[in-house]
Amino acid sequence: MSNSPLPSSRSEYHRYQSIVGTMRFLDIKSYEIKQFTRISKIEEALGQCAIISHRWGEFELSFQKYEKQMKEQVKEPNSYRDQFERPGKTSPASEAESEGFLKTARACLKACGESDRSEADLFGLPKDLKYIWMDTCCIDKQDSQEFQEAINSMFRWYSGAKVCYAYLPDVSMEEEGEHGYQACEIDKVTEKIIQPRIGSFESSDWFTRGWTLQELLAPTEMYFFDRYWRCLGSKKTLFTRIQETTNIDAQYLDGDISKACVATKMSWLARRETSVIEDMAYCMFGIFEINTYIRYSEKEVAFVRLQEEIIRQKPSDESIFAWKLRRKPSDESISAWKRREIVYGGLLAPWPSCFLGSENLTIDSWKSMRRKPYTVANGSIEFQAPNKLPENGNAQEWMAIAAAMRIHYTLKLNCWMPGRSTFNTISIPLRKKNGDWRRVNCDDWKYSWRPRSSRSIFGKKTRPIEIPQRVRGERDWGYALAKEQQEAKKTILENAVEQESHD
């Protein structure tokens, strides 16, 4: 992965320009918002920028609100600096309305190194920064086009910034001294940091949010800060603890995610959540290098649409079909019920949690078989299956096999589970019902020896298998749920009548 947010070749220039559009930065000295539209200026600004990763609070500053407050409060910034320069002795803002401003001001002071120069020297924080970027005040979310461009460009921005500062307001370093750096264990011989003693680093909500996944993976240089903006360490010094918390393999956590298959990337999101349903798909655009439109009204359909875009771009990565339906006996909520049945037995997963347990899958093996790519069209996924029967096969036994093949098929994926014995190929059973092919037994997958080619041993002919990806609309859910409830009541009533008759 390149540290530069810009395209590597001139042929990619126009596509990248349509993604980036406009980018705003916050000057850490003047607190003024600077806007750039030229790619050369954006590249230069990102090279001097600390990009902020954080969880949104209840009273964040929007672009419009920030500009309004700046006119009133930044005229006398020194009145705020006194409380910022002693982060270990001051508490967060007492007035809720100023929470967003205080977070932004502290980020600026941390970026310019004025809050604690000793800490900056100890942890090696960059000192040549000029800007910060925050998704609160640097994006005009009232402009739908700008907002969409920002979502499609965000992974590149976090990758191209000089450094990323992750703010964890629910983490507090042990109070051992006036300054945060005194709460770290330091080797007396080498005078290097061994490991900071942190109370709740692993349990921070930052590790459970969907958007912070790409903010963790994209940056090369990254530092974490507690609620008082005291440095907890860098991604390198906290590497082991981050890996154990996120369950992301070291080779991917270090910045190179290009070799990870689709199922592995999806597994990173499986335990995370977002405040808005659609964001579970939109937060993965950058990780999968997807550039498409957003629509905050499609609900769970957004995740299905994300998978369709992935198949169009990477039709040979069959691990996207290696998921299991998560069924819990106590999980009877309407939303969970919707997600279990949303795809009607299609090949695509209804929700990221279906990829739990897929983090170790691989698509690299000597067993790999060349076959025709999968296609997405008209709400269906189609692939070519081998025609096993000889063209002149009309014997009775061949007719029986042909009849079975018309309604049953085992899709053996070019996807494997490392560590298993010879039979480690992920296989998915399909069945034809009411004229449509559907995936069955979605709670688990089977294992086979190796995949099969699209071609048959009896000839080069193939037969298409089309699996509809029918997604119910919001109106259908109420009807379907009501119908199921009526059938359940009817069954209960019939059982009660039958019981009375026996009595």
Coordinates of C-alpha atoms in Angstrom, one line a residue:
M1 CA 0.0 0.0 0.0
S2 CA 1.4 3.4 -1.0
N3 CA 1.6 6.2 1.5
S4 CA 0.7 8.7 -1.1
P5 CA -3.0 9.3 -1.6
L6 CA -2.4 10.1 -5.3
P7 CA -2.6 7.7 -8.2
S8 CA 0.6 6.0 -9.3
S9 CA 0.1 6.6 -13.0
R10 CA -1.4 9.4 -15.1
S11 CA -4.0 7.0 -16.5
E12 CA -5.6 6.9 -13.0
Y13 CA -5.6 10.7 -12.7
H14 CA -9.2 11.5 -13.8
R15 CA -10.7 8.6 -11.9
Y16 CA -9.0 9.7 -8.7
Q17 CA -9.9 13.4 -9.3
S18 CA -13.5 12.4 -9.4
I19 CA -13.2 10.7 -6.0
V20 CA -11.3 13.4 -4.1
G21 CA -13.1 16.5 -5.2
T22 CA -12.7 19.0 -2.3
M23 CA -10.8 18.5 0.9
R24 CA -10.7 20.9 3.9
F25 CA -8.0 21.1 6.6
L26 CA -7.9 22.9 10.0
D27 CA -4.8 25.1 10.5
I28 CA -3.4 24.2 14.0
K29 CA -2.1 27.7 14.6
S30 CA -4.9 29.9 13.4
Y31 CA -7.8 27.5 13.8
E32 CA -9.0 28.5 10.4
I33 CA -10.3 26.0 7.8
K34 CA -8.3 25.9 4.6
Q35 CA -10.0 24.4 1.5
F36 CA -8.1 22.8 -1.4
T37 CA -9.3 21.4 -4.7
R38 CA -6.1 20.8 -6.7
I39 CA -4.6 17.4 -6.2
S40 CA -1.1 18.8 -5.8
K41 CA -2.3 21.0 -2.9
I42 CA -4.1 18.2 -1.3
E43 CA -1.0 16.0 -1.4
E44 CA 1.1 18.8 0.1
A45 CA -1.4 19.4 2.9
L46 CA -1.8 15.7 3.7
G47 CA 2.0 15.5 4.1
Q48 CA 1.8 18.1 6.9
C49 CA -1.5 16.8 8.4
A50 CA -2.4 14.8 11.5
I51 CA -5.7 13.1 10.7
I52 CA -7.9 12.4 13.7
S53 CA -9.6 9.1 14.4
H54 CA -12.3 9.3 17.1
R55 CA -15.8 8.2 18.1
W56 CA -18.5 10.8 17.6
G57 CA -20.0 12.4 20.7
E58 CA -23.4 13.9 21.2
F59 CA -22.3 17.5 20.8
E60 CA -19.8 17.4 17.9
L61 CA -19.1 20.5 15.8
S62 CA -20.4 20.4 12.3
F63 CA -18.8 22.4 9.5
Q64 CA -21.4 25.2 9.8
K65 CA -21.3 25.3 13.6
Y66 CA -17.5 25.3 13.8
E67 CA -17.3 28.3 11.5
K68 CA -19.8 30.1 13.6
Q69 CA -18.0 29.3 16.9
M70 CA -14.6 30.2 15.5
K71 CA -15.7 33.8 14.9
E72 CA -16.6 34.1 18.6
Q73 CA -14.1 31.9 20.5
V74 CA -10.9 31.7 18.5
K75 CA -10.4 35.5 18.7
E76 CA -8.9 34.8 22.2
P77 CA -7.5 31.2 22.0
N78 CA -5.1 31.8 24.9
S79 CA -8.0 31.6 27.3
Y80 CA -8.3 27.9 26.4
R81 CA -4.7 27.0 26.2
D82 CA -4.1 27.2 30.0
Q83 CA -6.5 24.2 30.6
F84 CA -5.2 22.3 27.6
E85 CA -1.5 22.5 28.6
R86 CA -2.2 20.5 31.8
P87 CA -4.1 17.5 30.4
G88 CA -3.3 15.3 33.4
K89 CA -4.9 17.8 35.9
T90 CA -7.9 19.0 34.0
S91 CA -11.2 17.2 33.3
P92 CA -13.2 17.2 30.1
A93 CA -15.4 20.2 29.3
S94 CA -18.2 20.8 31.8
E95 CA -20.4 22.4 29.3
A96 CA -21.7 19.8 26.8
E97 CA -22.1 22.3 24.0
S98 CA -18.4 23.0 24.0
E99 CA -17.3 19.3 24.0
G100 CA -16.7 19.3 20.3
F101 CA -14.8 22.5 20.3
L102 CA -12.5 21.3 23.2
K103 CA -11.8 18.1 21.4
T104 CA -10.8 20.0 18.2
A105 CA -8.7 22.6 20.1
R106 CA -6.8 19.9 22.0
A107 CA -6.1 18.0 18.8
C108 CA -4.6 21.2 17.4
L109 CA -2.5 21.8 20.4
K110 CA -1.3 18.2 20.4
A111 CA -0.4 18.4 16.7
C112 CA 1.6 21.6 17.1
G113 CA 3.4 20.1 20.2
E114 CA 2.5 22.8 22.6
S115 CA 0.6 20.7 25.1
D116 CA 3.6 18.6 26.3
R117 CA 7.0 18.9 24.5
S118 CA 8.6 16.2 26.7
E119 CA 5.9 13.8 25.7
A120 CA 6.5 14.6 22.1
D121 CA 10.2 13.9 22.4
L122 CA 9.7 10.7 24.3
F123 CA 7.2 9.1 22.0
G124 CA 8.7 10.6 18.8
L125 CA 5.6 12.5 17.8
P126 CA 5.9 14.5 14.5
K127 CA 6.9 18.2 15.0
D128 CA 6.5 19.5 11.4
L129 CA 2.7 19.4 11.3
K130 CA 0.6 22.3 9.9
Y131 CA -2.9 20.9 9.7
I132 CA -5.3 18.5 11.3
W133 CA -8.3 16.8 9.6
M134 CA -11.4 15.7 11.5
D135 CA -14.6 14.3 9.9
T136 CA -16.7 16.5 12.1
C137 CA -15.8 20.0 11.0
C138 CA -13.9 19.4 7.8
I139 CA -16.8 17.9 5.8
D140 CA -19.9 19.8 4.8
K141 CA -22.4 17.1 5.3
Q142 CA -25.2 19.3 4.0
D143 CA -23.6 19.0 0.6
S144 CA -24.6 15.4 -0.5
Q145 CA -22.1 15.3 -3.3
E146 CA -19.2 16.4 -1.1
F147 CA -20.3 13.9 1.6
Q148 CA -20.3 11.0 -0.9
E149 CA -16.9 12.0 -2.2
A150 CA -15.5 12.0 1.3
I151 CA -16.8 8.5 2.1
N152 CA -15.3 7.2 -1.1
S153 CA -12.0 8.9 -0.5
M154 CA -11.6 8.5 3.3
F155 CA -9.3 5.4 3.2
R156 CA -6.9 7.2 0.9
W157 CA -6.9 10.2 3.1
Y158 CA -6.0 8.2 6.2
S159 CA -3.4 6.3 4.2
G160 CA -1.8 9.5 2.8
A161 CA -1.7 11.7 6.0
K162 CA 1.5 12.3 7.8
V163 CA 0.3 10.7 11.0
C164 CA -3.0 9.6 12.5
Y165 CA -4.0 10.5 16.1
A166 CA -6.6 8.1 17.6
Y167 CA -8.5 9.7 20.5
L168 CA -10.0 7.3 23.1
P169 CA -12.1 9.2 25.5
D170 CA -13.1 6.1 27.5
V171 CA -9.4 5.2 28.3
S172 CA -7.4 6.8 31.1
M173 CA -3.8 6.2 31.9
E174 CA -2.8 5.5 35.6
E175 CA -2.3 8.7 37.5
E176 CA 1.4 8.3 38.4
G177 CA 2.6 11.8 37.7
E178 CA 1.7 15.2 36.5
H179 CA 2.4 14.3 32.9
G180 CA 1.3 11.2 30.9
Y181 CA 4.7 10.1 29.9
Q182 CA 5.6 9.3 33.6
A183 CA 3.0 6.6 33.6
C184 CA 5.0 4.5 31.1
E185 CA 7.5 1.7 31.9
I186 CA 11.0 2.8 30.6
D187 CA 14.0 0.5 30.1
K188 CA 16.7 1.9 32.4
V189 CA 19.5 0.8 30.1
T190 CA 18.1 1.8 26.6
E191 CA 15.7 4.5 27.9
K192 CA 13.1 3.2 25.5
I193 CA 9.4 2.7 26.2
I194 CA 8.6 -0.9 27.1
Q195 CA 4.8 -0.8 27.4
P196 CA 2.5 1.8 28.9
R197 CA 0.3 0.7 31.7
I198 CA -3.2 1.3 30.6
G199 CA -6.4 0.6 32.4
S200 CA -9.0 -0.1 29.7
F201 CA -7.2 0.2 26.3
E202 CA -8.5 -3.1 25.0
S203 CA -12.0 -2.5 26.1
S204 CA -12.3 0.9 24.4
D205 CA -15.4 1.4 22.2
W206 CA -13.0 2.6 19.5
F207 CA -12.3 -1.1 18.7
T208 CA -16.0 -1.9 18.3
R209 CA -17.0 0.7 15.7
G210 CA -17.2 0.1 12.0
W211 CA -15.6 3.3 10.7
T212 CA -12.5 3.0 13.0
L213 CA -11.5 -0.2 11.2
Q214 CA -10.2 1.5 8.1
E215 CA -8.8 4.3 10.3
L216 CA -6.7 1.6 12.0
L217 CA -5.6 -0.2 8.9
A218 CA -4.9 2.7 6.5
P219 CA -2.3 4.8 8.4
T220 CA 1.4 3.9 8.5
E221 CA 2.2 6.0 11.5
M222 CA -0.4 6.1 14.3
Y223 CA -0.6 7.2 17.9
F224 CA -3.2 6.6 20.6
F225 CA -4.3 9.1 23.2
D226 CA -6.4 8.8 26.3
R227 CA -9.3 11.1 27.4
Y228 CA -6.8 13.8 28.5
W229 CA -4.9 13.6 25.3
R230 CA -1.9 11.9 26.9
C231 CA -0.1 9.6 24.6
L232 CA -0.6 5.9 25.2
G233 CA 1.8 4.7 22.6
S234 CA 2.0 4.1 18.8
K235 CA 0.6 1.3 16.7
K236 CA 4.0 -0.2 16.7
T237 CA 4.5 -0.2 20.5
L238 CA 0.9 -1.4 21.1
F239 CA 1.0 -3.8 18.2
T240 CA 0.5 -7.0 20.2
R241 CA -2.4 -5.7 22.2
I242 CA -4.1 -4.3 19.2
Q243 CA -3.7 -7.6 17.4
E244 CA -5.2 -9.6 20.3
T245 CA -8.1 -7.1 20.6
T246 CA -9.0 -7.0 16.9
N247 CA -8.1 -10.5 15.9
I248 CA -6.4 -9.1 12.7
D249 CA -3.3 -10.9 11.5
A250 CA 0.0 -9.1 11.9
Q251 CA 0.7 -9.0 8.2
Y252 CA -2.5 -7.1 7.6
L253 CA -2.4 -4.9 10.7
D254 CA 1.0 -3.6 9.6
G255 CA -0.6 -1.9 6.6
D256 CA -0.6 -4.4 3.7
I257 CA -4.1 -5.7 3.3
S258 CA -3.9 -6.4 -0.5
K259 CA -3.2 -10.1 0.1
A260 CA -6.3 -10.7 2.4
C261 CA -9.2 -12.4 0.7
V262 CA -12.7 -11.0 0.9
A263 CA -13.9 -13.3 3.7
T264 CA -10.9 -12.3 5.8
K265 CA -11.6 -8.6 5.4
M266 CA -15.3 -9.2 6.2
S267 CA -14.3 -11.0 9.4
W268 CA -12.6 -7.9 10.7
L269 CA -16.0 -6.1 10.6
A270 CA -18.0 -9.1 12.0
R271 CA -17.7 -7.9 15.6
R272 CA -18.1 -4.2 15.0
E273 CA -21.2 -2.0 14.7
T274 CA -22.3 1.4 13.4
S275 CA -25.0 3.7 14.5
V276 CA -26.6 3.7 11.0
I277 CA -27.4 0.4 9.4
E278 CA -26.1 1.4 5.9
D279 CA -22.7 2.4 7.4
M280 CA -21.8 -1.2 7.9
A281 CA -21.4 -1.4 4.2
Y282 CA -20.1 2.2 3.5
C283 CA -17.3 1.9 6.0
M284 CA -15.8 -0.9 3.9
F285 CA -15.7 1.0 0.6
G286 CA -12.0 2.0 1.0
I287 CA -10.9 -1.4 2.3
F288 CA -12.3 -3.1 -0.8
E289 CA -11.4 -0.1 -3.1
I290 CA -15.1 0.4 -4.0
N291 CA -16.2 3.7 -5.4
T292 CA -20.0 3.8 -5.7
Y293 CA -23.0 5.9 -4.6
I294 CA -24.5 6.0 -1.1
R295 CA -28.2 6.0 -0.2
Y296 CA -29.2 6.3 3.4
S297 CA -32.6 4.6 3.0
E298 CA -31.6 1.2 1.7
K299 CA -31.1 -0.4 5.1
E300 CA -29.6 -3.9 5.0
V301 CA -29.6 -3.8 1.2
A302 CA -26.5 -1.7 1.3
F303 CA -24.4 -4.7 2.5
V304 CA -25.8 -6.9 -0.2
R305 CA -25.0 -4.2 -2.8
L306 CA -21.4 -3.9 -1.5
Q307 CA -20.9 -7.6 -2.1
E308 CA -22.3 -7.3 -5.6
E309 CA -19.7 -4.6 -6.3
I310 CA -16.9 -6.7 -4.9
I311 CA -17.9 -9.6 -7.3
R312 CA -17.9 -7.2 -10.2
Q313 CA -14.4 -6.1 -9.4
K314 CA -12.9 -9.4 -8.1
P315 CA -15.0 -12.2 -9.7
S316 CA -12.3 -14.8 -9.0
D317 CA -12.3 -14.3 -5.2
E318 CA -14.8 -17.0 -4.2
S319 CA -14.3 -16.6 -0.4
I320 CA -17.1 -14.0 -0.5
F321 CA -19.5 -17.0 -0.5
A322 CA -17.8 -18.6 2.6
W323 CA -20.1 -17.4 5.3
K324 CA -22.4 -19.0 7.9
L325 CA -25.7 -17.8 9.1
R326 CA -25.5 -16.9 12.8
R327 CA -28.4 -18.4 14.7
K328 CA -28.8 -17.9 18.4
P329 CA -31.7 -19.5 20.3
S330 CA -32.2 -16.3 22.4
D331 CA -32.0 -14.0 19.4
E332 CA -35.6 -13.3 18.5
S333 CA -35.5 -9.6 17.7
I334 CA -37.2 -8.4 14.5
S335 CA -34.0 -6.9 13.1
A336 CA -32.2 -10.2 13.6
W337 CA -35.1 -12.1 12.1
K338 CA -34.9 -9.8 9.1
R339 CA -31.2 -10.4 8.6
R340 CA -31.5 -14.2 8.9
E341 CA -34.0 -14.3 6.0
I342 CA -33.2 -11.2 4.0
V343 CA -31.5 -13.0 1.1
Y344 CA -33.9 -15.9 0.6
G345 CA -31.1 -18.5 0.4
G346 CA -29.0 -16.5 -1.9
L347 CA -25.2 -16.7 -2.2
L348 CA -24.5 -13.4 -0.5
A349 CA -24.3 -12.9 3.3
P350 CA -27.1 -10.8 4.9
W351 CA -24.8 -9.3 7.5
P352 CA -21.1 -9.0 8.4
S353 CA -21.5 -11.2 11.5
C354 CA -21.9 -14.1 9.1
F355 CA -18.2 -14.0 8.4
L356 CA -17.2 -14.8 12.0
G357 CA -14.7 -17.6 11.9
S358 CA -13.6 -16.8 8.3
E359 CA -10.5 -14.8 9.3
N360 CA -8.1 -17.7 8.4
L361 CA -9.5 -18.6 5.0
T362 CA -7.2 -18.4 2.0
I363 CA -7.7 -18.5 -1.8
D364 CA -4.2 -19.5 -2.6
S365 CA -3.7 -23.3 -3.0
W366 CA -2.3 -25.8 -5.5
K367 CA -5.9 -27.2 -5.7
S368 CA -7.1 -24.0 -7.4
M369 CA -9.1 -24.7 -10.5
R370 CA -9.6 -22.3 -13.4
R371 CA -13.2 -21.6 -14.2
K372 CA -15.4 -19.0 -15.7
P373 CA -16.0 -16.0 -13.5
Y374 CA -19.2 -15.2 -11.5
T375 CA -21.4 -12.6 -12.9
V376 CA -24.0 -10.3 -11.2
A377 CA -27.0 -9.2 -13.2
N378 CA -30.7 -8.5 -12.6
G379 CA -30.4 -9.2 -8.9
S380 CA -28.9 -12.7 -9.5
I381 CA -25.5 -14.4 -9.3
E382 CA -24.7 -16.8 -12.1
F383 CA -21.8 -19.2 -12.5
Q384 CA -21.0 -22.0 -15.0
A385 CA -21.2 -25.6 -13.7
P386 CA -19.7 -28.6 -15.6
N387 CA -22.1 -30.6 -17.7
K388 CA -21.2 -34.1 -16.4
L389 CA -23.3 -36.1 -18.8
P390 CA -22.0 -37.3 -22.2
E391 CA -24.0 -35.9 -25.1
N392 CA -25.1 -39.4 -26.2
G393 CA -25.9 -40.6 -22.6
N394 CA -29.5 -41.8 -22.6
A395 CA -29.2 -45.0 -20.5
Q396 CA -31.5 -45.3 -17.5
E397 CA -28.7 -44.8 -14.9
W398 CA -27.6 -41.6 -16.7
M399 CA -31.2 -40.3 -16.6
A400 CA -31.3 -40.9 -12.9
I401 CA -28.1 -38.9 -12.4
A402 CA -29.4 -36.1 -14.7
A403 CA -32.7 -35.9 -12.6
A404 CA -30.7 -35.5 -9.4
M405 CA -28.4 -32.8 -11.0
R406 CA -31.4 -30.8 -11.9
I407 CA -32.3 -30.1 -8.3
H408 CA -29.0 -30.6 -6.4
Y409 CA -25.5 -29.2 -6.8
T410 CA -22.5 -28.8 -4.4
L411 CA -20.6 -25.6 -5.1
K412 CA -16.9 -26.3 -4.2
L413 CA -15.2 -23.0 -3.8
N414 CA -11.7 -22.0 -4.7
C415 CA -11.3 -21.3 -1.0
W416 CA -9.6 -23.3 1.7
M417 CA -9.3 -23.6 5.5
P418 CA -5.7 -23.9 6.4
G419 CA -4.7 -26.5 9.1
R420 CA -7.2 -29.1 8.1
S421 CA -6.5 -32.5 6.5
T422 CA -6.9 -33.3 2.8
F423 CA -10.5 -32.3 2.8
N424 CA -10.2 -28.5 3.4
T425 CA -12.1 -27.1 0.4
I426 CA -15.1 -25.0 1.4
S427 CA -18.3 -26.4 -0.2
I428 CA -21.8 -25.0 -0.3
P429 CA -24.9 -27.1 -1.0
L430 CA -27.5 -25.8 -3.5
R431 CA -30.9 -27.0 -4.3
K432 CA -33.5 -26.0 -6.9
K433 CA -36.9 -25.2 -5.5
N434 CA -39.9 -23.6 -7.2
G435 CA -37.8 -23.1 -10.3
D436 CA -35.0 -21.2 -8.5
W437 CA -31.6 -22.3 -7.2
R438 CA -31.1 -21.5 -3.5
R439 CA -28.4 -22.1 -1.0
V440 CA -29.5 -24.6 1.7
N441 CA -28.1 -25.4 5.2
C442 CA -26.8 -21.9 5.5
D443 CA -25.8 -22.5 9.2
D444 CA -22.7 -24.3 8.2
W445 CA -20.5 -25.2 5.2
K446 CA -19.1 -28.6 4.2
Y447 CA -15.5 -29.6 3.3
S448 CA -14.5 -31.4 0.1
W449 CA -11.2 -32.5 -1.4
R450 CA -10.8 -29.9 -4.2
P451 CA -13.0 -27.7 -6.5
R452 CA -14.1 -28.7 -9.9
S453 CA -13.5 -26.9 -13.1
S454 CA -16.3 -25.4 -15.2
R455 CA -15.5 -27.9 -17.9
S456 CA -16.7 -31.5 -17.9
I457 CA -14.7 -34.6 -18.5
F458 CA -17.3 -35.4 -21.2
G459 CA -16.7 -32.2 -23.1
K460 CA -16.3 -28.4 -22.9
K461 CA -20.0 -27.6 -22.5
T462 CA -21.1 -26.0 -19.3
R463 CA -24.5 -25.2 -17.9
P464 CA -25.4 -22.0 -16.1
I465 CA -26.7 -21.9 -12.6
E466 CA -28.4 -18.7 -11.6
I467 CA -29.2 -17.9 -8.0
P468 CA -31.6 -15.0 -7.4
Q469 CA -30.5 -12.6 -4.6
R470 CA -34.0 -11.5 -3.7
V471 CA -34.0 -8.8 -1.0
R472 CA -37.2 -8.0 0.7
G473 CA -38.4 -4.5 0.8
E474 CA -39.2 -2.7 4.1
R475 CA -42.9 -3.0 3.4
D476 CA -42.7 -6.8 2.9
W477 CA -41.1 -7.3 6.3
G478 CA -44.2 -6.2 8.2
Y479 CA -46.4 -8.5 6.1
A480 CA -44.1 -11.5 6.4
L481 CA -43.6 -11.1 10.1
A482 CA -47.4 -10.7 10.7
K483 CA -48.0 -13.8 8.6
E484 CA -45.5 -15.8 10.6
Q485 CA -47.0 -14.6 13.9
Q486 CA -50.5 -15.6 12.7
E487 CA -49.3 -19.1 11.7
A488 CA -47.6 -19.5 15.1
K489 CA -50.9 -18.5 16.9
K490 CA -52.8 -20.9 14.7
T491 CA -50.5 -23.7 15.6
I492 CA -50.7 -22.9 19.3
L493 CA -54.5 -22.8 19.1
E494 CA -54.7 -26.2 17.2
N495 CA -52.4 -27.8 19.7
A496 CA -54.6 -26.5 22.6
V497 CA -57.8 -27.8 20.9
E498 CA -56.1 -31.2 20.3
Q499 CA -55.0 -31.3 24.0
E500 CA -58.5 -30.6 25.2
S501 CA -59.9 -33.4 23.0
H502 CA -57.5 -35.9 24.5
D503 CA -58.4 -34.7 28.0

